[in-house]
Amino acid sequence: DKNFAFATYLQIYGTSHCPHVFLKLRGLDENKRYRLEETGEIYYGKTLMSAGIRFSLGSNSGKSKIMIFRAVE
């Protein structure tokens, strides 16, 4: 029903030349709005699939990020 999305990102090697990551999701409903549970921010499915979500893990190796999105009415 495309009401839930779970995304993970693991930074294996540290990098100083690319402080931000854009992660594009797949399989969402482009017309639904999704709330990122961690921050409460709301994004359209179309935006998450085409532009992606921007975040930073810093320059250290071995960091990870888990993102949970739920569709909002």
Short mmCIF file of N, CA and C in Angstrom, two decimals:
data_model
loop_
_atom_site.label_atom_id
_atom_site.label_comp_id
_atom_site.label_asym_id
_atom_site.label_seq_id
_atom_site.Cartn_x
_atom_site.Cartn_y
_atom_site.Cartn_z
N ASP A 1 0.81 -1.20 0.00
CA ASP A 1 0.00 0.00 0.00
C ASP A 1 0.86 1.27 0.00
N LYS A 2 2.17 1.12 0.03
CA LYS A 2 3.12 2.23 -0.07
C LYS A 2 2.92 3.29 1.01
N ASN A 3 2.59 2.85 2.22
CA ASN A 3 2.40 3.76 3.34
C ASN A 3 3.60 3.79 4.28
N PHE A 4 4.63 3.01 3.98
CA PHE A 4 5.77 2.89 4.87
C PHE A 4 7.03 2.69 4.04
N ALA A 5 8.11 3.34 4.45
CA ALA A 5 9.40 3.15 3.77
C ALA A 5 10.50 3.12 4.83
N PHE A 6 11.45 2.25 4.59
CA PHE A 6 12.58 2.07 5.51
C PHE A 6 13.85 2.16 4.66
N ALA A 7 14.75 3.06 5.01
CA ALA A 7 15.99 3.23 4.24
C ALA A 7 17.18 3.21 5.18
N THR A 8 18.25 2.59 4.73
CA THR A 8 19.50 2.56 5.51
C THR A 8 20.65 3.01 4.62
N TYR A 9 21.65 3.58 5.26
CA TYR A 9 22.86 3.99 4.55
C TYR A 9 24.05 3.70 5.46
N LEU A 10 25.07 3.06 4.92
CA LEU A 10 26.28 2.76 5.67
C LEU A 10 27.46 3.39 4.96
N GLN A 11 28.20 4.20 5.68
CA GLN A 11 29.39 4.84 5.12
C GLN A 11 30.60 3.99 5.52
N ILE A 12 31.10 3.22 4.56
CA ILE A 12 32.19 2.30 4.85
C ILE A 12 33.52 3.04 4.99
N TYR A 13 33.77 3.97 4.08
CA TYR A 13 35.02 4.72 4.11
C TYR A 13 34.72 6.19 4.37
N GLY A 14 35.51 6.81 5.21
CA GLY A 14 35.36 8.24 5.48
C GLY A 14 35.78 9.05 4.28
N THR A 15 35.18 10.21 4.13
CA THR A 15 35.52 11.08 3.01
C THR A 15 35.43 12.53 3.46
N SER A 16 36.39 13.31 3.07
CA SER A 16 36.39 14.72 3.44
C SER A 16 35.92 15.60 2.30
N HIS A 17 35.87 15.07 1.08
CA HIS A 17 35.50 15.90 -0.07
C HIS A 17 34.00 15.88 -0.37
N CYS A 18 33.24 15.07 0.32
CA CYS A 18 31.80 14.98 0.07
C CYS A 18 31.06 14.91 1.40
N PRO A 19 30.85 16.06 2.04
CA PRO A 19 30.26 16.03 3.38
C PRO A 19 28.78 15.65 3.43
N HIS A 20 28.07 15.73 2.30
CA HIS A 20 26.64 15.43 2.29
C HIS A 20 26.34 14.29 1.32
N VAL A 21 25.32 13.55 1.63
CA VAL A 21 24.88 12.42 0.82
C VAL A 21 23.44 12.68 0.38
N PHE A 22 23.12 12.35 -0.85
CA PHE A 22 21.75 12.37 -1.34
C PHE A 22 21.34 10.93 -1.58
N LEU A 23 20.32 10.48 -0.88
CA LEU A 23 19.84 9.11 -1.01
C LEU A 23 18.46 9.14 -1.66
N LYS A 24 18.34 8.50 -2.83
CA LYS A 24 17.07 8.43 -3.53
C LYS A 24 16.36 7.14 -3.16
N LEU A 25 15.09 7.27 -2.82
CA LEU A 25 14.28 6.11 -2.47
C LEU A 25 13.54 5.61 -3.71
N ARG A 26 13.07 4.37 -3.65
CA ARG A 26 12.32 3.78 -4.76
C ARG A 26 11.03 3.15 -4.22
N GLY A 27 10.05 3.04 -5.08
CA GLY A 27 8.84 2.32 -4.76
C GLY A 27 7.80 3.06 -3.94
N LEU A 28 7.96 4.37 -3.79
CA LEU A 28 6.98 5.16 -3.06
C LEU A 28 5.86 5.59 -3.99
N ASP A 29 4.79 6.08 -3.41
CA ASP A 29 3.71 6.69 -4.19
C ASP A 29 4.09 8.16 -4.37
N GLU A 30 4.28 8.57 -5.61
CA GLU A 30 4.77 9.94 -5.84
C GLU A 30 3.78 11.02 -5.41
N ASN A 31 2.52 10.67 -5.25
CA ASN A 31 1.52 11.65 -4.84
C ASN A 31 1.28 11.71 -3.34
N LYS A 32 1.83 10.76 -2.60
CA LYS A 32 1.66 10.77 -1.15
C LYS A 32 2.75 11.61 -0.49
N ARG A 33 2.43 12.09 0.70
CA ARG A 33 3.41 12.80 1.52
C ARG A 33 3.89 11.84 2.60
N TYR A 34 5.19 11.89 2.90
CA TYR A 34 5.80 10.99 3.87
C TYR A 34 6.50 11.78 4.97
N ARG A 35 6.29 11.35 6.21
CA ARG A 35 6.93 12.00 7.36
C ARG A 35 8.15 11.17 7.76
N LEU A 36 9.30 11.86 7.87
CA LEU A 36 10.51 11.23 8.39
C LEU A 36 10.36 11.19 9.90
N GLU A 37 10.27 9.99 10.47
CA GLU A 37 9.97 9.86 11.89
C GLU A 37 11.00 10.53 12.79
N GLU A 38 12.24 10.53 12.40
CA GLU A 38 13.31 11.09 13.22
C GLU A 38 13.14 12.59 13.46
N THR A 39 12.70 13.31 12.42
CA THR A 39 12.64 14.78 12.51
C THR A 39 11.23 15.34 12.41
N GLY A 40 10.29 14.56 11.88
CA GLY A 40 8.94 15.05 11.65
C GLY A 40 8.79 15.81 10.35
N GLU A 41 9.87 15.94 9.59
CA GLU A 41 9.82 16.64 8.31
C GLU A 41 8.97 15.84 7.33
N ILE A 42 8.27 16.54 6.44
CA ILE A 42 7.38 15.90 5.48
C ILE A 42 7.90 16.15 4.06
N TYR A 43 7.91 15.08 3.27
CA TYR A 43 8.39 15.13 1.89
C TYR A 43 7.37 14.44 0.99
N TYR A 44 7.26 14.90 -0.24
CA TYR A 44 6.45 14.20 -1.23
C TYR A 44 7.22 12.99 -1.74
N GLY A 45 6.50 11.91 -2.02
CA GLY A 45 7.13 10.72 -2.55
C GLY A 45 7.90 11.01 -3.83
N LYS A 46 7.36 11.87 -4.66
CA LYS A 46 8.03 12.23 -5.92
C LYS A 46 9.39 12.86 -5.65
N THR A 47 9.47 13.72 -4.64
CA THR A 47 10.74 14.37 -4.29
C THR A 47 11.75 13.35 -3.76
N LEU A 48 11.29 12.46 -2.89
CA LEU A 48 12.20 11.45 -2.33
C LEU A 48 12.75 10.51 -3.39
N MET A 49 11.97 10.27 -4.44
CA MET A 49 12.42 9.36 -5.49
C MET A 49 13.25 10.06 -6.57
N SER A 50 13.00 11.34 -6.82
CA SER A 50 13.73 12.02 -7.89
C SER A 50 14.95 12.80 -7.39
N ALA A 51 14.77 13.60 -6.37
CA ALA A 51 15.89 14.40 -5.84
C ALA A 51 16.58 13.69 -4.68
N GLY A 52 15.83 12.93 -3.91
CA GLY A 52 16.41 12.23 -2.76
C GLY A 52 16.35 13.07 -1.50
N ILE A 53 16.87 12.51 -0.44
CA ILE A 53 16.95 13.21 0.84
C ILE A 53 18.42 13.45 1.15
N ARG A 54 18.73 14.64 1.61
CA ARG A 54 20.11 15.03 1.89
C ARG A 54 20.39 14.88 3.38
N PHE A 55 21.54 14.29 3.69
CA PHE A 55 21.96 14.18 5.08
C PHE A 55 23.48 14.09 5.13
N SER A 56 24.03 14.18 6.32
CA SER A 56 25.47 14.14 6.50
C SER A 56 25.82 13.16 7.62
N LEU A 57 26.88 12.40 7.38
CA LEU A 57 27.39 11.49 8.41
C LEU A 57 28.77 11.92 8.90
N GLY A 58 29.27 13.03 8.39
CA GLY A 58 30.60 13.47 8.77
C GLY A 58 31.64 12.74 7.93
N SER A 59 32.88 12.84 8.33
CA SER A 59 33.97 12.27 7.53
C SER A 59 34.51 10.96 8.10
N ASN A 60 33.90 10.43 9.13
CA ASN A 60 34.41 9.20 9.74
C ASN A 60 33.87 7.95 9.05
N SER A 61 34.64 6.89 9.07
CA SER A 61 34.22 5.61 8.51
C SER A 61 33.31 4.88 9.48
N GLY A 62 32.51 3.99 8.94
CA GLY A 62 31.71 3.09 9.76
C GLY A 62 30.45 3.69 10.36
N LYS A 63 30.03 4.84 9.90
CA LYS A 63 28.79 5.43 10.41
C LYS A 63 27.61 4.95 9.58
N SER A 64 26.45 4.95 10.19
CA SER A 64 25.27 4.52 9.47
C SER A 64 24.08 5.42 9.80
N LYS A 65 23.07 5.31 8.97
CA LYS A 65 21.85 6.11 9.14
C LYS A 65 20.66 5.22 8.79
N ILE A 66 19.66 5.25 9.66
CA ILE A 66 18.41 4.53 9.41
C ILE A 66 17.30 5.57 9.36
N MET A 67 16.50 5.50 8.30
CA MET A 67 15.40 6.45 8.13
C MET A 67 14.09 5.69 7.95
N ILE A 68 13.08 6.10 8.70
CA ILE A 68 11.76 5.49 8.60
C ILE A 68 10.78 6.58 8.17
N PHE A 69 10.06 6.30 7.10
CA PHE A 69 9.07 7.23 6.57
C PHE A 69 7.69 6.59 6.66
N ARG A 70 6.71 7.37 7.05
CA ARG A 70 5.31 6.91 7.08
C ARG A 70 4.45 7.92 6.32
N ALA A 71 3.54 7.38 5.53
CA ALA A 71 2.64 8.25 4.77
C ALA A 71 1.73 9.02 5.72
N VAL A 72 1.46 10.26 5.39
CA VAL A 72 0.56 11.09 6.20
C VAL A 72 -0.70 11.36 5.37
N GLU A 73 -1.80 11.50 6.06
CA GLU A 73 -3.09 11.75 5.38
C GLU A 73 -3.24 13.21 5.07
#
